[in-house]
Short mmCIF file of C-alpha atoms in Angstrom, two decimals:
data_model
loop_
_atom_site.label_atom_id
_atom_site.label_comp_id
_atom_site.label_asym_id
_atom_site.label_seq_id
_atom_site.Cartn_x
_atom_site.Cartn_y
_atom_site.Cartn_z
CA MET Y 1 -150.89 243.28 -108.49
CA VAL Y 2 -151.37 239.32 -108.59
CA GLN Y 3 -154.37 237.79 -108.06
CA THR Y 4 -154.38 236.09 -104.68
CA PHE Y 5 -156.91 233.33 -103.18
CA ARG Y 6 -158.17 232.89 -99.15
CA LYS Y 7 -157.49 229.70 -98.01
CA LYS Y 8 -156.62 228.72 -94.30
CA LYS Y 9 -153.06 227.47 -92.97
CA VAL Y 10 -153.63 224.47 -90.72
CA GLU Y 11 -149.93 224.09 -88.81
CA ILE Y 12 -149.58 220.96 -86.58
CA VAL Y 13 -146.58 220.20 -84.39
CA VAL Y 14 -146.47 216.59 -83.66
CA GLU Y 15 -144.83 213.85 -82.18
CA ALA Y 16 -142.90 212.34 -85.20
CA SER Y 17 -144.49 208.56 -84.25
CA ARG Y 18 -147.93 209.89 -84.79
CA ALA Y 19 -146.93 211.89 -87.74
CA ARG Y 20 -148.18 209.17 -90.60
CA ALA Y 21 -151.17 208.94 -88.54
CA ILE Y 22 -152.15 212.69 -89.21
CA ILE Y 23 -150.99 212.66 -92.89
CA ASP Y 24 -152.90 210.14 -93.98
CA MET Y 25 -155.54 211.77 -92.42
CA ILE Y 26 -154.92 214.87 -93.73
CA GLU Y 27 -154.69 213.10 -97.85
CA ALA Y 28 -158.12 211.53 -96.96
CA ALA Y 29 -160.10 214.78 -96.02
CA GLY Y 30 -158.93 216.08 -99.33
CA ALA Y 31 -155.92 217.93 -99.09
CA LYS Y 32 -154.06 218.70 -102.57
CA GLY Y 33 -150.98 218.25 -100.65
CA TYR Y 34 -149.28 219.08 -97.45
CA THR Y 35 -145.29 220.10 -96.21
CA THR Y 36 -143.29 218.48 -93.61
CA ILE Y 37 -140.19 219.67 -91.43
CA PRO Y 38 -138.56 216.95 -89.61
CA ASN Y 39 -136.32 217.61 -86.30
CA VAL Y 40 -138.59 220.32 -84.72
CA SER Y 41 -137.98 220.76 -81.27
CA GLY Y 42 -139.12 223.36 -78.40
CA ARG Y 43 -140.23 222.95 -74.72
CA GLY Y 44 -143.78 222.34 -73.74
CA ASN Y 45 -146.44 220.25 -71.70
CA ARG Y 46 -144.13 217.21 -71.95
CA GLY Y 47 -141.10 219.04 -71.41
CA THR Y 48 -138.55 219.57 -73.44
CA ARG Y 49 -138.84 217.39 -76.80
CA ASP Y 50 -135.83 217.75 -79.12
CA GLU Y 51 -134.28 214.04 -78.99
CA ALA Y 52 -134.23 212.59 -82.30
CA HIS Y 53 -130.84 210.78 -81.76
CA LEU Y 54 -131.85 206.89 -80.79
CA SER Y 55 -135.35 206.65 -82.04
CA ASP Y 56 -138.13 208.96 -82.81
CA VAL Y 57 -140.05 209.02 -79.39
CA PHE Y 58 -138.72 212.61 -77.72
CA GLY Y 59 -138.80 213.96 -81.79
CA ASN Y 60 -141.44 216.33 -82.78
CA VAL Y 61 -142.26 216.84 -86.65
CA MET Y 62 -144.45 220.04 -88.42
CA ILE Y 63 -146.71 219.75 -90.90
CA ILE Y 64 -148.38 222.78 -93.21
CA VAL Y 65 -151.39 222.15 -94.94
CA VAL Y 66 -152.82 224.79 -97.20
CA ALA Y 67 -156.51 224.23 -97.89
CA ALA Y 68 -160.10 225.62 -98.54
CA GLU Y 69 -161.92 226.26 -95.35
CA LYS Y 70 -164.39 223.50 -95.59
CA ILE Y 71 -160.99 220.69 -95.79
CA ALA Y 72 -158.95 223.09 -92.99
CA SER Y 73 -162.06 222.49 -90.47
CA MET Y 74 -162.33 218.82 -91.52
CA ILE Y 75 -158.77 218.40 -90.43
CA LEU Y 76 -158.65 220.25 -87.35
CA GLU Y 77 -161.95 218.19 -86.25
CA GLN Y 78 -160.16 214.99 -86.96
CA SER Y 79 -156.60 215.84 -85.22
CA GLN Y 80 -158.48 215.90 -81.80
CA GLY Y 81 -159.23 212.42 -81.66
CA LEU Y 82 -155.76 211.42 -83.33
CA LEU Y 83 -153.44 213.49 -81.03
CA GLU Y 84 -155.10 211.78 -77.86
CA ASN Y 85 -152.09 210.36 -76.02
CA TYR Y 86 -149.21 212.24 -78.19
CA ALA Y 87 -147.67 215.68 -77.79
CA GLY Y 88 -149.03 218.01 -80.33
CA ILE Y 89 -150.06 221.37 -81.38
CA VAL Y 90 -152.68 222.82 -84.14
CA MET Y 91 -152.96 225.92 -84.93
CA VAL Y 92 -154.57 227.42 -87.81
CA SER Y 93 -154.58 230.70 -89.93
CA ASP Y 94 -156.01 232.71 -92.66
CA VAL Y 95 -153.74 233.17 -95.51
CA GLU Y 96 -154.05 234.14 -99.09
CA VAL Y 97 -152.00 232.12 -101.93
CA ILE Y 98 -151.63 232.50 -105.72
CA ARG Y 99 -152.35 229.65 -107.76
CA ASP Y 100 -155.81 228.65 -106.45
CA GLU Y 101 -155.68 225.50 -108.54
CA HIS Y 102 -152.72 223.73 -106.03
CA PHE Y 103 -155.04 223.74 -103.16
CA MET Q 1 -109.64 182.62 -62.39
CA ASP Q 2 -109.87 186.48 -61.72
CA THR Q 3 -111.88 187.36 -58.45
CA LEU Q 4 -114.67 189.23 -58.96
CA PHE Q 5 -113.12 192.51 -57.98
CA GLN Q 6 -110.10 192.05 -60.53
CA LEU Q 7 -112.94 191.65 -63.00
CA ALA Q 8 -114.83 194.61 -61.92
CA ALA Q 9 -111.50 196.97 -61.97
CA GLY Q 10 -110.57 195.19 -65.00
CA ASN Q 11 -113.87 196.59 -66.79
CA LEU Q 12 -114.10 200.34 -65.06
CA LEU Q 13 -110.63 200.79 -66.54
CA SER Q 14 -110.91 199.70 -69.74
CA PRO Q 15 -111.36 202.19 -72.59
CA MET Q 16 -114.59 201.58 -73.25
CA VAL Q 17 -116.32 202.22 -70.21
CA LEU Q 18 -113.96 205.28 -69.32
CA PHE Q 19 -115.25 206.89 -72.50
CA PHE Q 20 -118.56 206.15 -71.64
CA GLY Q 21 -118.19 207.62 -68.47
CA LEU Q 22 -116.75 210.75 -70.03
CA GLY Q 23 -119.89 211.04 -72.46
CA VAL Q 24 -122.26 211.11 -68.93
CA VAL Q 25 -120.22 213.30 -67.26
CA ALA Q 26 -120.37 216.22 -70.59
CA GLY Q 27 -124.19 215.22 -71.14
CA PHE Q 28 -124.93 215.53 -67.34
CA LEU Q 29 -123.08 219.10 -67.50
CA ARG Q 30 -124.69 219.99 -70.81
CA SER Q 31 -121.45 220.62 -72.34
CA ASP Q 32 -121.72 221.27 -75.87
CA LEU Q 33 -119.69 218.04 -76.94
CA ALA Q 34 -121.78 216.28 -79.33
CA ILE Q 35 -120.96 213.21 -81.93
CA PRO Q 36 -123.15 214.46 -84.68
CA GLU Q 37 -125.99 212.68 -85.70
CA ALA Q 38 -124.97 210.82 -88.75
CA ILE Q 39 -121.70 209.64 -87.37
CA SER Q 40 -123.32 208.11 -84.68
CA LYS Q 41 -125.74 206.25 -86.53
CA GLY Q 42 -123.16 205.09 -88.78
CA LEU Q 43 -120.74 203.91 -85.91
CA SER Q 44 -123.86 201.85 -84.80
CA LEU Q 45 -124.44 200.44 -88.40
CA TYR Q 46 -120.98 199.57 -88.33
CA LEU Q 47 -121.47 197.75 -84.91
CA MET Q 48 -124.44 195.81 -86.10
CA LEU Q 49 -122.64 194.95 -89.33
CA ALA Q 50 -119.66 193.62 -87.51
CA ILE Q 51 -121.49 191.64 -84.68
CA GLY Q 52 -123.57 190.19 -87.02
CA PHE Q 53 -120.87 189.44 -89.78
CA LYS Q 54 -118.80 187.64 -87.09
CA GLY Q 55 -121.58 185.99 -85.67
CA GLY Q 56 -122.48 184.39 -89.21
CA GLY Q 57 -118.67 183.75 -89.62
CA GLU Q 58 -118.36 181.83 -86.64
CA LEU Q 59 -121.51 179.69 -87.22
CA ALA Q 60 -119.84 178.54 -90.32
CA SER Q 61 -116.83 177.36 -89.11
CA ASN Q 62 -118.48 175.65 -86.11
CA GLY Q 63 -121.70 174.13 -88.20
CA VAL Q 64 -124.90 174.03 -87.46
CA SER Q 65 -126.64 171.15 -85.23
CA GLY Q 66 -129.53 170.58 -83.02
CA ALA Q 67 -127.98 172.74 -80.11
CA VAL Q 68 -128.36 175.77 -82.51
CA ALA Q 69 -132.19 175.18 -83.05
CA VAL Q 70 -132.35 174.39 -78.77
CA ALA Q 71 -130.47 177.93 -78.23
CA LEU Q 72 -132.98 180.20 -80.71
CA GLY Q 73 -135.96 178.11 -79.18
CA LEU Q 74 -134.75 179.81 -75.32
CA ALA Q 75 -134.15 183.04 -76.90
CA LEU Q 76 -137.71 183.11 -77.84
CA ALA Q 77 -138.94 181.74 -74.48
CA LEU Q 78 -136.76 184.27 -72.98
CA SER Q 79 -137.76 187.20 -74.69
CA PHE Q 80 -141.80 186.58 -74.28
CA GLY Q 81 -141.34 185.02 -70.67
CA LEU Q 82 -139.42 187.85 -68.94
CA PRO Q 83 -141.98 190.48 -69.29
CA LEU Q 84 -144.48 188.34 -67.34
CA ILE Q 85 -141.74 188.39 -64.23
CA ALA Q 86 -141.29 192.18 -64.84
CA TYR Q 87 -144.55 192.91 -64.99
CA ALA Q 88 -145.60 191.09 -62.06
CA LEU Q 89 -142.84 192.90 -60.24
CA LEU Q 90 -143.93 196.44 -61.38
CA ARG Q 91 -147.50 195.52 -60.07
CA ALA Q 92 -146.66 194.71 -56.76
CA ALA Q 93 -143.35 197.45 -56.00
CA THR Q 94 -144.16 200.10 -57.78
CA ARG Q 95 -147.29 202.60 -57.98
CA LEU Q 96 -147.09 202.22 -62.21
CA ASP Q 97 -150.84 201.47 -64.10
CA THR Q 98 -151.58 199.26 -66.11
CA PRO Q 99 -150.34 200.73 -69.59
CA ASN Q 100 -147.01 201.74 -67.79
CA ALA Q 101 -146.34 198.37 -66.33
CA ALA Q 102 -146.68 196.73 -69.45
CA ALA Q 103 -144.83 198.79 -71.80
CA VAL Q 104 -141.80 198.38 -68.95
CA ALA Q 105 -142.12 194.95 -69.02
CA ALA Q 106 -141.97 195.25 -73.05
CA HIS Q 107 -138.68 196.83 -72.51
CA TYR Q 108 -137.28 194.36 -70.23
CA GLY Q 109 -137.74 191.24 -72.04
CA SER Q 110 -136.25 192.67 -75.29
CA VAL Q 111 -132.89 193.63 -75.64
CA SER Q 112 -130.35 196.15 -75.83
CA ILE Q 113 -127.73 195.60 -79.02
CA VAL Q 114 -125.25 198.00 -77.62
CA THR Q 115 -124.90 195.89 -74.13
CA PHE Q 116 -124.21 192.89 -76.06
CA VAL Q 117 -121.74 194.48 -78.25
CA ALA Q 118 -120.13 195.76 -75.19
CA ALA Q 119 -120.08 192.40 -73.61
CA THR Q 120 -118.70 190.94 -77.17
CA GLY Q 121 -115.58 193.61 -76.42
CA PHE Q 122 -115.36 192.80 -72.74
CA LEU Q 123 -114.75 188.78 -73.89
CA GLY Q 124 -112.96 190.00 -76.38
CA TYR Q 125 -110.27 191.67 -73.99
CA ARG Q 126 -110.18 188.61 -72.49
CA SER Q 127 -109.84 186.18 -75.24
CA ILE Q 128 -113.05 184.29 -74.42
CA PRO Q 129 -114.62 182.72 -77.40
CA PHE Q 130 -118.56 182.57 -77.86
CA GLU Q 131 -121.19 180.52 -80.22
CA GLY Q 132 -121.83 182.53 -83.15
CA TYR Q 133 -125.01 181.64 -83.09
CA VAL Q 134 -125.88 183.33 -79.53
CA VAL Q 135 -125.93 186.57 -82.17
CA ALA Q 136 -128.76 184.92 -83.75
CA MET Q 137 -130.33 184.77 -80.52
CA LEU Q 138 -129.82 188.77 -79.97
CA ALA Q 139 -131.57 189.15 -83.09
CA LEU Q 140 -134.75 187.01 -82.00
CA MET Q 141 -135.25 188.37 -78.56
CA GLU Q 142 -136.12 191.53 -79.97
CA THR Q 143 -139.61 191.53 -80.63
CA PRO Q 144 -141.74 189.08 -78.79
CA ALA Q 145 -141.47 190.95 -75.38
CA ILE Q 146 -143.14 193.29 -77.21
CA VAL Q 147 -146.00 190.97 -78.02
CA THR Q 148 -146.25 189.86 -73.83
CA GLY Q 149 -146.39 193.33 -73.28
CA LEU Q 150 -149.36 194.49 -75.80
CA LEU Q 151 -151.09 191.51 -74.59
CA LEU Q 152 -150.60 192.64 -70.72
CA ALA Q 153 -152.06 195.89 -71.63
CA ARG Q 154 -154.92 194.50 -73.77
CA ARG Q 155 -155.88 192.21 -71.19
CA ALA Q 156 -156.20 195.08 -68.62
CA VAL Q 157 -158.22 197.00 -71.40
CA ALA Q 158 -160.81 194.12 -71.69
CA ALA Q 159 -160.97 194.17 -68.38
CA GLY Q 160 -162.61 197.50 -67.77
CA SER Q 161 -161.54 201.45 -69.05
CA THR Q 162 -163.05 202.80 -71.78
CA ALA Q 163 -159.76 203.32 -74.08
CA PRO Q 164 -160.92 202.81 -77.98
CA ARG Q 165 -160.26 199.20 -79.10
CA SER Q 166 -159.83 200.22 -82.76
CA ALA Q 167 -156.27 200.59 -82.95
CA PRO Q 168 -155.33 196.82 -84.31
CA PHE Q 169 -153.18 195.14 -82.11
CA PHE Q 170 -150.04 195.00 -84.08
CA SER Q 171 -150.20 197.11 -86.74
CA ARG Q 172 -148.28 197.17 -90.20
CA GLU Q 173 -146.62 200.24 -88.89
CA VAL Q 174 -145.75 198.63 -85.80
CA ALA Q 175 -144.43 195.40 -87.44
CA ARG Q 176 -142.45 197.85 -89.81
CA GLU Q 177 -141.11 199.39 -87.32
CA VAL Q 178 -140.11 196.49 -85.38
CA PHE Q 179 -139.24 194.04 -87.99
CA LEU Q 180 -137.63 196.41 -90.53
CA SER Q 181 -135.93 198.96 -88.66
CA GLY Q 182 -132.31 199.65 -89.93
CA GLY Q 183 -130.45 197.74 -87.48
CA VAL Q 184 -132.89 194.48 -87.40
CA VAL Q 185 -132.00 194.01 -91.17
CA LEU Q 186 -128.47 195.10 -91.15
CA LEU Q 187 -127.66 192.72 -88.39
CA GLY Q 188 -129.58 189.77 -89.74
CA GLY Q 189 -128.39 190.39 -93.22
CA SER Q 190 -124.81 190.40 -92.14
CA PHE Q 191 -125.44 187.21 -90.22
CA ALA Q 192 -126.17 185.62 -93.31
CA ILE Q 193 -123.43 187.02 -95.47
CA GLY Q 194 -121.32 186.01 -93.00
CA TRP Q 195 -122.69 182.44 -92.49
CA ILE Q 196 -122.50 182.24 -96.55
CA THR Q 197 -119.18 183.40 -97.20
CA GLY Q 198 -117.64 181.77 -94.19
CA ASP Q 199 -113.99 181.92 -93.85
CA LYS Q 200 -113.18 183.29 -97.20
CA GLY Q 201 -115.66 186.34 -96.29
CA MET Q 202 -114.00 186.70 -92.96
CA VAL Q 203 -110.49 187.39 -94.75
CA VAL Q 204 -112.11 190.03 -96.88
CA MET Q 205 -113.65 191.73 -94.20
CA ALA Q 206 -111.78 191.08 -91.01
CA PRO Q 207 -109.33 194.32 -91.57
CA ALA Q 208 -112.57 196.66 -91.26
CA ILE Q 209 -114.74 194.33 -88.37
CA VAL Q 210 -112.25 192.85 -86.28
CA ASP Q 211 -109.04 195.14 -85.44
CA PRO Q 212 -111.03 198.79 -85.15
CA PHE Q 213 -113.74 197.18 -83.35
CA LYS Q 214 -113.07 197.72 -80.06
CA ALA Q 215 -112.05 201.05 -80.52
CA VAL Q 216 -114.94 202.36 -82.60
CA LEU Q 217 -117.09 200.95 -79.91
CA ALA Q 218 -115.67 203.13 -77.37
CA VAL Q 219 -116.34 206.03 -79.33
CA PHE Q 220 -120.00 204.97 -80.11
CA LEU Q 221 -120.19 204.71 -75.95
CA LEU Q 222 -118.80 207.75 -75.61
CA ASP Q 223 -121.90 209.15 -77.42
CA MET Q 224 -124.55 206.97 -75.69
CA GLY Q 225 -122.75 208.29 -72.70
CA LEU Q 226 -124.06 211.73 -74.01
CA LEU Q 227 -127.60 210.85 -74.57
CA VAL Q 228 -127.70 209.01 -71.11
CA GLY Q 229 -125.76 211.91 -69.17
CA ARG Q 230 -128.85 214.22 -70.78
CA ARG Q 231 -131.27 211.89 -69.61
CA LEU Q 232 -130.46 211.96 -66.33
CA HIS Q 233 -132.02 214.75 -65.60
CA ASP Q 234 -135.62 213.31 -66.35
CA PHE Q 235 -135.47 211.28 -63.62
CA GLY Q 236 -138.38 213.00 -61.93
CA ALA Q 237 -140.86 210.70 -63.38
CA VAL Q 238 -139.31 207.75 -62.80
CA GLY Q 239 -139.29 207.41 -58.94
CA TRP Q 240 -136.91 205.33 -56.89
CA PRO Q 241 -138.82 202.29 -56.46
CA LEU Q 242 -138.78 202.22 -60.37
CA VAL Q 243 -135.24 202.96 -60.48
CA ALA Q 244 -134.63 199.84 -57.87
CA PHE Q 245 -136.41 197.57 -60.51
CA GLY Q 246 -134.28 199.09 -63.13
CA ILE Q 247 -131.70 197.44 -61.12
CA TYR Q 248 -132.78 194.10 -59.53
CA MET Q 249 -134.92 193.58 -62.54
CA PRO Q 250 -131.53 192.72 -64.58
CA LEU Q 251 -129.49 190.44 -62.05
CA ILE Q 252 -133.10 188.55 -61.80
CA GLY Q 253 -133.20 188.29 -65.87
CA ALA Q 254 -129.33 187.44 -65.76
CA LEU Q 255 -129.53 184.71 -63.24
CA ILE Q 256 -132.21 183.02 -65.42
CA GLY Q 257 -130.20 183.14 -68.34
CA LEU Q 258 -126.97 182.18 -66.82
CA LEU Q 259 -129.19 179.00 -65.27
CA ALA Q 260 -130.93 178.55 -68.59
CA ALA Q 261 -127.66 179.03 -70.95
CA HIS Q 262 -126.09 176.66 -68.37
CA ALA Q 263 -128.85 173.49 -69.04
CA ILE Q 264 -128.36 173.75 -72.84
CA HIS Q 265 -124.59 173.34 -72.34
CA LEU Q 266 -123.31 177.10 -73.61
CA SER Q 267 -119.95 177.63 -73.47
CA LEU Q 268 -118.53 180.17 -70.91
CA GLY Q 269 -118.90 182.99 -73.57
CA GLY Q 270 -122.24 182.01 -74.59
CA MET Q 271 -123.70 182.07 -71.29
CA THR Q 272 -121.98 185.28 -70.13
CA LEU Q 273 -123.88 187.01 -73.32
CA VAL Q 274 -127.30 184.82 -72.72
CA ALA Q 275 -127.06 186.80 -69.49
CA VAL Q 276 -126.19 189.87 -70.81
CA LEU Q 277 -129.19 189.36 -73.37
CA ALA Q 278 -131.59 188.26 -70.48
CA ALA Q 279 -130.36 191.58 -68.40
CA SER Q 280 -130.57 194.21 -70.66
CA ALA Q 281 -133.54 196.07 -71.90
CA SER Q 282 -134.53 197.94 -75.19
CA TYR Q 283 -133.93 201.60 -75.37
CA ILE Q 284 -134.57 201.89 -79.22
CA VAL Q 285 -136.98 199.53 -80.72
CA VAL Q 286 -139.76 199.02 -77.91
CA PRO Q 287 -139.70 202.54 -77.04
CA ALA Q 288 -140.48 203.22 -81.14
CA ALA Q 289 -143.21 200.75 -80.87
CA MET Q 290 -144.54 201.50 -77.89
CA ARG Q 291 -145.53 204.93 -78.55
CA LEU Q 292 -147.35 203.54 -81.71
CA SER Q 293 -149.17 201.03 -80.22
CA LEU Q 294 -149.32 201.81 -75.90
CA PRO Q 295 -150.10 205.65 -76.48
CA GLN Q 296 -151.07 206.01 -72.83
CA ALA Q 297 -147.67 204.87 -71.45
CA ASN Q 298 -145.39 207.52 -70.71
CA PRO Q 299 -142.04 207.49 -72.61
CA ALA Q 300 -140.64 209.94 -70.11
CA ILE Q 301 -140.72 206.57 -67.53
CA TYR Q 302 -139.45 203.77 -70.04
CA VAL Q 303 -137.10 205.51 -71.52
CA PRO Q 304 -134.81 207.11 -69.30
CA LEU Q 305 -135.15 203.50 -66.65
CA SER Q 306 -133.76 201.46 -69.65
CA LEU Q 307 -131.03 204.06 -71.28
CA ALA Q 308 -130.16 205.92 -68.31
CA VAL Q 309 -130.05 202.96 -64.87
CA THR Q 310 -130.61 199.26 -66.67
CA PHE Q 311 -127.89 200.49 -69.28
CA PRO Q 312 -125.19 201.75 -67.38
CA PHE Q 313 -126.07 199.18 -64.54
CA ASN Q 314 -125.29 196.54 -66.67
CA LEU Q 315 -122.28 198.02 -68.71
CA ILE Q 316 -120.46 199.07 -65.68
CA VAL Q 317 -121.16 196.35 -62.70
CA GLY Q 318 -123.65 193.49 -64.72
CA ILE Q 319 -121.19 192.62 -67.25
CA PRO Q 320 -118.25 191.77 -65.29
CA LEU Q 321 -120.54 190.08 -62.32
CA TYR Q 322 -122.51 187.98 -64.84
CA TYR Q 323 -119.18 186.84 -66.49
CA ALA Q 324 -117.92 186.23 -62.73
CA VAL Q 325 -120.75 183.99 -61.93
CA ALA Q 326 -120.94 182.12 -65.31
CA GLN Q 327 -117.53 181.00 -64.34
CA TRP Q 328 -118.24 180.23 -61.07
CA ILE Q 329 -121.41 177.96 -62.35
CA THR Q 330 -118.94 175.87 -65.04
CA ALA Q 331 -116.45 175.32 -62.55
CA LEU Q 332 -119.19 173.43 -60.56
#
């Protein structure tokens, strides 16, 4: 059996124009990396968000970070302020990873 | 001289407006007709390149004079000034709060490149020439309105409200979005290349950028129609007083543009285009800048207003109307 390590996974769906600020915050919090999925669409309290055609105003990006608990809770805390006035969903879950040194 | 009715009917039955209409209907009915994003982006880049290059080439063959500097100064003044009028009207006639009114006002000082391109198509059908440097006015008018809009919003924040002021006024991110947006770079760059290469450059580029131009414009407007048609479902957030603003503000802007263009002795074609610039509202660059700098303002208000009200109005009614009034003013 491969050895696994417990981490937190933070997933943030955010308005494309705010993605840069969120990513800068994630890096500043000390996460060693992140994954982004551009052009994600869906429906929420800001209506349907699926338009990435003219500008990114109605487009969303998903950002996934896996990190140690301390860093993850710092990210959660700081997302709060950064998402004021913006479309955004923040989720956190327990995950197990291999290759501990990557996180 | 054509009557206003003949102009309007001629415009309405042009392929560009009919394709736009087809797009609006298909989008509104939620047809699965769609132009792939990469192709639509490619078409819009083509149009910017063509319009920039032709403007630069025109400037090279007619030479730079003092009139150019005056026209560029006018462009800046219009873009800085129009949002002040728009803001005053919005505060008086609609229930928008300060950030939303400031954001909408910024859109109406800035310009819609597609409306401008459609107006050059309209003039092209009638073989009406225009001054090449009007294209440079187009490029200059995109940004100043954003500054005015942000100042209007900021002034109100300073006067009360608890909104944090930590965000820089015109951040590097906004500057990049505004000055280095693909469209602006290509338009300015093609204008410079057209100017440098002059008539010889035109000989090389003409087969690609002159003859196919109107047909490509018609296809692009089909795509714009699809976007507008889908946005027509979003009118809930907009409301009638604002829809009315989306129609009378371009008329006010166009009138100011026509008088100013007449005062600096532009030709009939140039006057029509300056009117279109002053009448049109941005729906690409300004929304992106507003999301970054004024997030309290709601994009579900300003995007449908400029994209689904003012853009079709200018395309269908505005362009022939401004042209007719320009004819009338020059005949005085």
